[in-house]
């Protein structure tokens, strides 16, 4: 067996996934556990043609931004990548990632940088997916995120970033699953938390016994958690206990409440979502006479706040179920100046009635792939302002270049929002004006 290779490295930056970046013999080395400005001893983990992977063994000279991770599982669990970096330094690093992407990919620069949006950094995750695995060697079930290497389920006792109703009960949840006769047929548990109800959705590959169902109900009663079962695809999800749980969250600034189903997409961080909506509306500045188009609208997270300030809002979303629930939420909240359409926005929609209408302003909230396809048929000349909410800085940078170079917009402002503290995920927002 070969002895491990240890390198002394000077860390010059952070990669997009939160690893330290160094160079050795002219080759890039990505070092897990290292921070910019540090000198470290690192163990070589894997060689590649153009770069190498390494793991910190010893920090010889620490960054002033290094902090002690709050979670005892940090470094093993893959749920977080940056707990060893002070929160204010995390968001600064994400701002640098966004700036580098604008420069390198979009070849644009915002006229001004927006102050980063931040909120509470612990117990913020109201959505998540936990893996489940019964490990014979340990004689117990593991419930948690995947380990950093992705091959195994992390052996967690708690999670500091999940909503406390679940994060503080990981050990109890694992113990429950370990008692079920169908433990080997449960691959995952999803978490969905509304303002008043937190739900666990148990995916199971075989029918559960009456005893297992009773055990799940008892756990839900004891810990005040709604229990759902998922025996098949997303449409198979149904409540086990109570009979009709209600999942909903409020957007106080718009005086609306959105009901949702357990597997519906909602923003993970409720406090940041409220701040993000206010931020987006301030940038878009909808006026009482404006017609606004909300693309990739989902349940209406932005649509309803926009409707409170505009003459008319059109929401377009590709998932039929989300549009149906958006319509129901509009009726429930007494909002009549919205209309919804189901459409695959990655296809050319120029001949659809909604795309031929006039819009003063557009709000975009696309998936990671971005909104490039939309720009083949929108925006039209009547649109003078666009706010783009992004969950991937590279696609935002690419799309910014398109809006500036091909559609005559200027990138007036941009900034980051810390939707996922302690992870390397970069959420951002940008304002474009003609």
CSV table of N, CA, C and O in Angstrom, one decimal, residues 41-121:
chain,number,residue,atom,x,y,z
A,41,UNK,N,-1.2,21.8,5.3
A,41,UNK,CA,-0.7,20.5,4.8
A,41,UNK,C,-1.9,19.7,4.4
A,41,UNK,O,-2.9,19.6,5.1
A,42,UNK,N,-1.9,19.2,3.2
A,42,UNK,CA,-3.0,18.5,2.6
A,42,UNK,C,-2.6,17.2,2.0
A,42,UNK,O,-1.5,17.0,1.4
A,43,UNK,N,-3.5,16.2,2.3
A,43,UNK,CA,-3.3,14.9,1.7
A,43,UNK,C,-3.9,14.7,0.4
A,43,UNK,O,-5.1,15.1,0.2
A,44,UNK,N,-3.1,14.3,-0.6
A,44,UNK,CA,-3.6,14.1,-2.0
A,44,UNK,C,-4.6,12.9,-2.0
A,44,UNK,O,-4.3,11.8,-1.5
A,45,UNK,N,-5.8,13.2,-2.5
A,45,UNK,CA,-6.9,12.2,-2.5
A,45,UNK,C,-7.0,11.5,-3.9
A,45,UNK,O,-7.1,10.3,-4.0
A,46,UNK,N,-6.9,12.3,-4.9
A,46,UNK,CA,-7.1,11.8,-6.2
A,46,UNK,C,-6.4,12.7,-7.3
A,46,UNK,O,-6.6,13.9,-7.2
A,47,UNK,N,-5.8,12.1,-8.2
A,47,UNK,CA,-5.1,12.8,-9.3
A,47,UNK,C,-6.0,12.8,-10.5
A,47,UNK,O,-6.7,11.8,-10.8
A,48,UNK,N,-6.0,13.9,-11.2
A,48,UNK,CA,-6.7,14.0,-12.5
A,48,UNK,C,-5.7,14.6,-13.5
A,48,UNK,O,-4.6,15.0,-13.2
A,49,UNK,N,-6.1,14.6,-14.8
A,49,UNK,CA,-5.2,15.1,-15.8
A,49,UNK,C,-4.9,16.6,-15.6
A,49,UNK,O,-3.7,17.0,-15.7
A,50,UNK,N,-5.9,17.4,-15.3
A,50,UNK,CA,-5.7,18.8,-15.3
A,50,UNK,C,-5.7,19.4,-13.8
A,50,UNK,O,-5.4,20.6,-13.6
A,51,UNK,N,-6.1,18.6,-12.9
A,51,UNK,CA,-6.2,19.1,-11.5
A,51,UNK,C,-6.1,17.9,-10.5
A,51,UNK,O,-6.2,16.8,-11.0
A,52,UNK,N,-5.9,18.2,-9.3
A,52,UNK,CA,-5.9,17.2,-8.2
A,52,UNK,C,-6.8,17.5,-7.1
A,52,UNK,O,-7.1,18.7,-6.9
A,53,UNK,N,-7.3,16.5,-6.4
A,53,UNK,CA,-8.2,16.7,-5.2
A,53,UNK,C,-7.3,16.4,-4.0
A,53,UNK,O,-6.6,15.4,-4.0
A,54,UNK,N,-7.6,17.2,-2.9
A,54,UNK,CA,-6.8,17.0,-1.7
A,54,UNK,C,-7.7,17.3,-0.5
A,54,UNK,O,-8.8,17.9,-0.6
A,55,UNK,N,-7.3,16.8,0.7
A,55,UNK,CA,-8.0,17.0,1.9
A,55,UNK,C,-7.0,17.6,3.0
A,55,UNK,O,-5.9,17.2,3.1
A,56,UNK,N,-7.5,18.7,3.7
A,56,UNK,CA,-6.6,19.3,4.7
A,56,UNK,C,-6.3,18.3,5.8
A,56,UNK,O,-7.2,17.6,6.3
A,57,UNK,N,-5.0,18.2,6.1
A,57,UNK,CA,-4.6,17.4,7.2
A,57,UNK,C,-4.2,18.3,8.4
A,57,UNK,O,-4.4,17.9,9.6
A,58,UNK,N,-3.6,19.5,8.1
A,58,UNK,CA,-3.3,20.4,9.2
A,58,UNK,C,-3.3,21.8,8.6
A,58,UNK,O,-2.8,22.1,7.5
A,59,UNK,N,-3.8,22.8,9.4
A,59,UNK,CA,-3.8,24.2,9.0
A,59,UNK,C,-2.6,24.8,9.7
A,59,UNK,O,-2.5,24.9,10.9
A,60,UNK,N,-1.6,25.2,8.9
A,60,UNK,CA,-0.4,25.8,9.4
A,60,UNK,C,-0.5,27.2,9.7
A,60,UNK,O,0.1,27.8,10.7
A,61,UNK,N,-1.3,27.9,8.9
A,61,UNK,CA,-1.6,29.4,9.1
A,61,UNK,C,-3.0,29.6,8.7
A,61,UNK,O,-3.4,29.5,7.6
A,62,UNK,N,-3.8,29.9,9.7
A,62,UNK,CA,-5.3,30.0,9.6
A,62,UNK,C,-5.7,31.4,9.1
A,62,UNK,O,-5.2,32.4,9.4
A,63,UNK,N,-6.8,31.3,8.3
A,63,UNK,CA,-7.5,32.6,7.8
A,63,UNK,C,-8.1,33.2,9.1
A,63,UNK,O,-8.7,32.5,9.9
A,64,UNK,N,-8.1,34.6,9.1
A,64,UNK,CA,-8.9,35.2,10.2
A,64,UNK,C,-10.4,35.0,10.1
A,64,UNK,O,-11.1,35.2,11.1
A,65,UNK,N,-10.9,34.5,9.0
A,65,UNK,CA,-12.3,34.2,8.8
A,65,UNK,C,-12.6,32.8,9.2
A,65,UNK,O,-13.8,32.4,9.1
A,66,UNK,N,-11.7,32.0,9.6
A,66,UNK,CA,-12.0,30.6,10.0
A,66,UNK,C,-12.7,30.6,11.4
A,66,UNK,O,-12.3,31.3,12.3
A,67,UNK,N,-13.7,29.8,11.5
A,67,UNK,CA,-14.5,29.6,12.8
A,67,UNK,C,-14.6,28.1,13.0
A,67,UNK,O,-14.4,27.3,12.2
A,68,UNK,N,-15.0,27.8,14.3
A,68,UNK,CA,-15.3,26.4,14.6
A,68,UNK,C,-16.6,26.1,14.1
A,68,UNK,O,-17.6,26.7,14.4
A,69,UNK,N,-16.7,25.0,13.3
A,69,UNK,CA,-18.1,24.5,12.9
A,69,UNK,C,-19.0,24.2,14.0
A,69,UNK,O,-18.6,23.6,15.0
A,70,UNK,N,-20.2,24.6,13.9
A,70,UNK,CA,-21.2,24.3,14.9
A,70,UNK,C,-21.6,22.9,15.0
A,70,UNK,O,-21.9,22.3,16.0
A,71,UNK,N,-21.7,22.3,13.8
A,71,UNK,CA,-22.2,20.9,13.7
A,71,UNK,C,-21.0,19.9,13.9
A,71,UNK,O,-20.0,20.0,13.2
A,72,UNK,N,-21.2,18.9,14.8
A,72,UNK,CA,-20.2,17.9,15.0
A,72,UNK,C,-20.0,17.0,13.8
A,72,UNK,O,-18.9,16.3,13.7
A,73,UNK,N,-20.9,17.0,12.8
A,73,UNK,CA,-20.8,16.1,11.6
A,73,UNK,C,-20.2,16.8,10.4
A,73,UNK,O,-20.0,16.2,9.4
A,74,UNK,N,-19.8,18.1,10.6
A,74,UNK,CA,-19.2,18.9,9.5
A,74,UNK,C,-17.9,18.3,9.1
A,74,UNK,O,-17.1,17.9,9.9
A,75,UNK,N,-17.7,18.2,7.8
A,75,UNK,CA,-16.5,17.5,7.3
A,75,UNK,C,-16.8,16.1,6.8
A,75,UNK,O,-16.0,15.5,6.0
A,76,UNK,N,-17.8,15.5,7.4
A,76,UNK,CA,-18.2,14.2,6.9
A,76,UNK,C,-19.6,14.2,6.1
A,76,UNK,O,-19.7,13.8,5.0
A,77,UNK,N,-20.5,14.9,6.8
A,77,UNK,CA,-21.8,15.1,6.1
A,77,UNK,C,-21.6,16.1,4.9
A,77,UNK,O,-21.0,17.1,5.1
A,78,UNK,N,-22.2,15.8,3.8
A,78,UNK,CA,-22.1,16.6,2.6
A,78,UNK,C,-23.2,17.7,2.5
A,78,UNK,O,-23.2,18.4,1.5
A,79,UNK,N,-24.0,17.9,3.6
A,79,UNK,CA,-25.0,18.9,3.5
A,79,UNK,C,-24.5,20.3,3.6
A,79,UNK,O,-25.2,21.2,3.0
A,80,UNK,N,-23.4,20.5,4.2
A,80,UNK,CA,-22.8,21.8,4.3
A,80,UNK,C,-21.3,21.8,3.8
A,80,UNK,O,-20.7,20.8,4.0
A,81,UNK,N,-20.9,22.9,3.3
A,81,UNK,CA,-19.5,23.0,2.8
A,81,UNK,C,-18.7,24.1,3.5
A,81,UNK,O,-17.5,24.1,3.4
A,82,UNK,N,-19.4,25.0,4.2
A,82,UNK,CA,-18.7,26.2,4.6
A,82,UNK,C,-18.9,26.6,6.1
A,82,UNK,O,-18.7,27.7,6.4
A,83,UNK,N,-19.2,25.6,6.9
A,83,UNK,CA,-19.4,26.0,8.3
A,83,UNK,C,-18.1,26.5,9.0
A,83,UNK,O,-18.2,27.1,10.0
A,84,UNK,N,-17.0,26.2,8.4
A,84,UNK,CA,-15.7,26.6,9.0
A,84,UNK,C,-15.3,28.0,8.6
A,84,UNK,O,-14.3,28.6,9.0
A,85,UNK,N,-16.2,28.7,7.8
A,85,UNK,CA,-16.0,30.0,7.3
A,85,UNK,C,-17.1,31.0,7.9
A,85,UNK,O,-18.3,30.6,7.9
A,86,UNK,N,-16.6,32.1,8.5
A,86,UNK,CA,-17.6,33.0,9.1
A,86,UNK,C,-18.7,33.4,8.2
A,86,UNK,O,-18.4,33.6,7.0
A,87,UNK,N,-19.9,33.5,8.6
A,87,UNK,CA,-21.1,33.8,7.7
A,87,UNK,C,-20.8,35.0,6.8
A,87,UNK,O,-21.2,35.0,5.7
A,88,UNK,N,-20.3,36.1,7.4
A,88,UNK,CA,-20.1,37.3,6.6
A,88,UNK,C,-19.0,37.1,5.5
A,88,UNK,O,-19.1,37.7,4.4
A,89,UNK,N,-18.1,36.2,5.8
A,89,UNK,CA,-17.1,35.9,4.8
A,89,UNK,C,-17.7,34.9,3.7
A,89,UNK,O,-17.3,35.0,2.6
A,90,UNK,N,-18.6,34.1,4.1
A,90,UNK,CA,-19.3,33.2,3.1
A,90,UNK,C,-20.0,34.1,2.1
A,90,UNK,O,-19.9,33.8,0.9
A,91,UNK,N,-20.8,35.0,2.5
A,91,UNK,CA,-21.5,35.8,1.6
A,91,UNK,C,-20.6,36.7,0.7
A,91,UNK,O,-20.9,36.9,-0.5
A,92,UNK,N,-19.5,37.2,1.3
A,92,UNK,CA,-18.5,37.9,0.5
A,92,UNK,C,-17.9,37.0,-0.6
A,92,UNK,O,-17.7,37.5,-1.7
A,93,UNK,N,-17.7,35.8,-0.3
A,93,UNK,CA,-17.1,34.8,-1.2
A,93,UNK,C,-18.1,34.6,-2.4
A,93,UNK,O,-17.7,34.5,-3.5
A,94,UNK,N,-19.4,34.5,-2.0
A,94,UNK,CA,-20.4,34.3,-3.0
A,94,UNK,C,-20.6,35.5,-4.0
A,94,UNK,O,-20.8,35.3,-5.2
A,95,UNK,N,-20.4,36.7,-3.4
A,95,UNK,CA,-20.4,37.9,-4.2
A,95,UNK,C,-19.2,37.8,-5.2
A,95,UNK,O,-19.4,38.2,-6.4
A,96,UNK,N,-18.1,37.4,-4.8
A,96,UNK,CA,-16.9,37.3,-5.7
A,96,UNK,C,-17.2,36.2,-6.8
A,96,UNK,O,-16.8,36.5,-8.0
A,97,UNK,N,-17.9,35.1,-6.5
A,97,UNK,CA,-18.2,34.1,-7.5
A,97,UNK,C,-19.1,34.8,-8.5
A,97,UNK,O,-18.9,34.6,-9.7
A,98,UNK,N,-20.1,35.5,-8.1
A,98,UNK,CA,-21.0,36.2,-9.1
A,98,UNK,C,-20.3,37.2,-9.9
A,98,UNK,O,-20.4,37.2,-11.2
A,99,UNK,N,-19.4,38.0,-9.3
A,99,UNK,CA,-18.6,39.0,-10.1
A,99,UNK,C,-17.7,38.3,-11.1
A,99,UNK,O,-17.6,38.7,-12.3
A,100,UNK,N,-17.1,37.2,-10.7
A,100,UNK,CA,-16.2,36.5,-11.7
A,100,UNK,C,-17.0,35.9,-12.8
A,100,UNK,O,-16.5,35.9,-14.0
A,101,UNK,N,-18.2,35.4,-12.5
A,101,UNK,CA,-19.0,34.8,-13.6
A,101,UNK,C,-19.5,35.9,-14.6
A,101,UNK,O,-19.5,35.6,-15.8
A,102,UNK,N,-19.9,37.0,-14.1
A,102,UNK,CA,-20.2,38.1,-15.0
A,102,UNK,C,-19.1,38.5,-15.9
A,102,UNK,O,-19.3,38.7,-17.1
A,103,UNK,N,-17.9,38.6,-15.3
A,103,UNK,CA,-16.7,39.0,-16.1
A,103,UNK,C,-16.3,37.9,-17.1
A,103,UNK,O,-16.1,38.2,-18.3
A,104,UNK,N,-16.3,36.7,-16.7
A,104,UNK,CA,-15.7,35.6,-17.5
A,104,UNK,C,-16.7,35.1,-18.5
A,104,UNK,O,-16.3,34.7,-19.6
A,105,UNK,N,-18.0,35.0,-18.1
A,105,UNK,CA,-19.0,34.3,-19.0
A,105,UNK,C,-19.8,35.4,-19.7
A,105,UNK,O,-20.0,35.3,-21.0
A,106,UNK,N,-20.3,36.3,-19.0
A,106,UNK,CA,-21.2,37.3,-19.7
A,106,UNK,C,-20.5,38.5,-20.2
A,106,UNK,O,-21.1,39.2,-21.0
A,107,UNK,N,-19.3,38.8,-19.8
A,107,UNK,CA,-18.5,39.9,-20.2
A,107,UNK,C,-19.3,41.2,-19.9
A,107,UNK,O,-19.4,42.1,-20.8
A,108,UNK,N,-19.9,41.2,-18.8
A,108,UNK,CA,-20.7,42.4,-18.3
A,108,UNK,C,-20.3,42.7,-16.9
A,108,UNK,O,-19.8,41.9,-16.2
A,109,UNK,N,-20.7,43.9,-16.5
A,109,UNK,CA,-20.5,44.3,-15.1
A,109,UNK,C,-21.6,45.2,-14.6
A,109,UNK,O,-22.0,46.1,-15.4
A,110,UNK,N,-22.2,44.9,-13.5
A,110,UNK,CA,-23.3,45.8,-13.0
A,110,UNK,C,-22.9,47.2,-12.7
A,110,UNK,O,-21.7,47.4,-12.3
A,111,UNK,N,-23.7,48.1,-13.0
A,111,UNK,CA,-23.4,49.5,-12.7
A,111,UNK,C,-23.2,49.7,-11.2
A,111,UNK,O,-22.4,50.5,-10.8
A,112,UNK,N,-24.0,49.0,-10.4
A,112,UNK,CA,-23.8,49.0,-9.0
A,112,UNK,C,-24.0,47.7,-8.4
A,112,UNK,O,-24.8,46.9,-8.9
A,113,UNK,N,-23.4,47.4,-7.3
A,113,UNK,CA,-23.5,46.2,-6.6
A,113,UNK,C,-24.5,46.4,-5.4
A,113,UNK,O,-24.4,47.3,-4.7
A,114,UNK,N,-25.5,45.5,-5.3
A,114,UNK,CA,-26.5,45.6,-4.3
A,114,UNK,C,-25.9,45.0,-3.0
A,114,UNK,O,-25.1,44.0,-3.0
A,115,UNK,N,-26.3,45.5,-1.9
A,115,UNK,CA,-25.8,45.0,-0.6
A,115,UNK,C,-26.4,43.5,-0.5
A,115,UNK,O,-27.5,43.3,-0.8
A,116,UNK,N,-25.6,42.6,0.0
A,116,UNK,CA,-26.0,41.2,0.1
A,116,UNK,C,-27.2,41.1,1.0
A,116,UNK,O,-27.3,41.8,2.1
A,117,UNK,N,-28.1,40.2,0.7
A,117,UNK,CA,-29.3,39.9,1.6
A,117,UNK,C,-28.9,38.7,2.5
A,117,UNK,O,-28.5,37.7,2.0
A,118,UNK,N,-29.0,38.9,3.8
A,118,UNK,CA,-28.7,37.8,4.7
A,118,UNK,C,-29.8,37.7,5.7
A,118,UNK,O,-30.6,38.6,5.9
A,119,UNK,N,-29.8,36.5,6.4
A,119,UNK,CA,-30.8,36.3,7.4
A,119,UNK,C,-30.2,35.3,8.4
A,119,UNK,O,-29.0,35.1,8.4
A,120,UNK,N,-31.0,34.6,9.2
A,120,UNK,CA,-30.6,33.6,10.2
A,120,UNK,C,-29.9,32.5,9.4
A,120,UNK,O,-30.3,32.1,8.4
A,121,UNK,N,-28.8,32.0,10.0
A,121,UNK,CA,-27.9,31.0,9.3
A,121,UNK,C,-28.1,29.6,9.9
A,121,UNK,O,-27.5,28.7,9.4
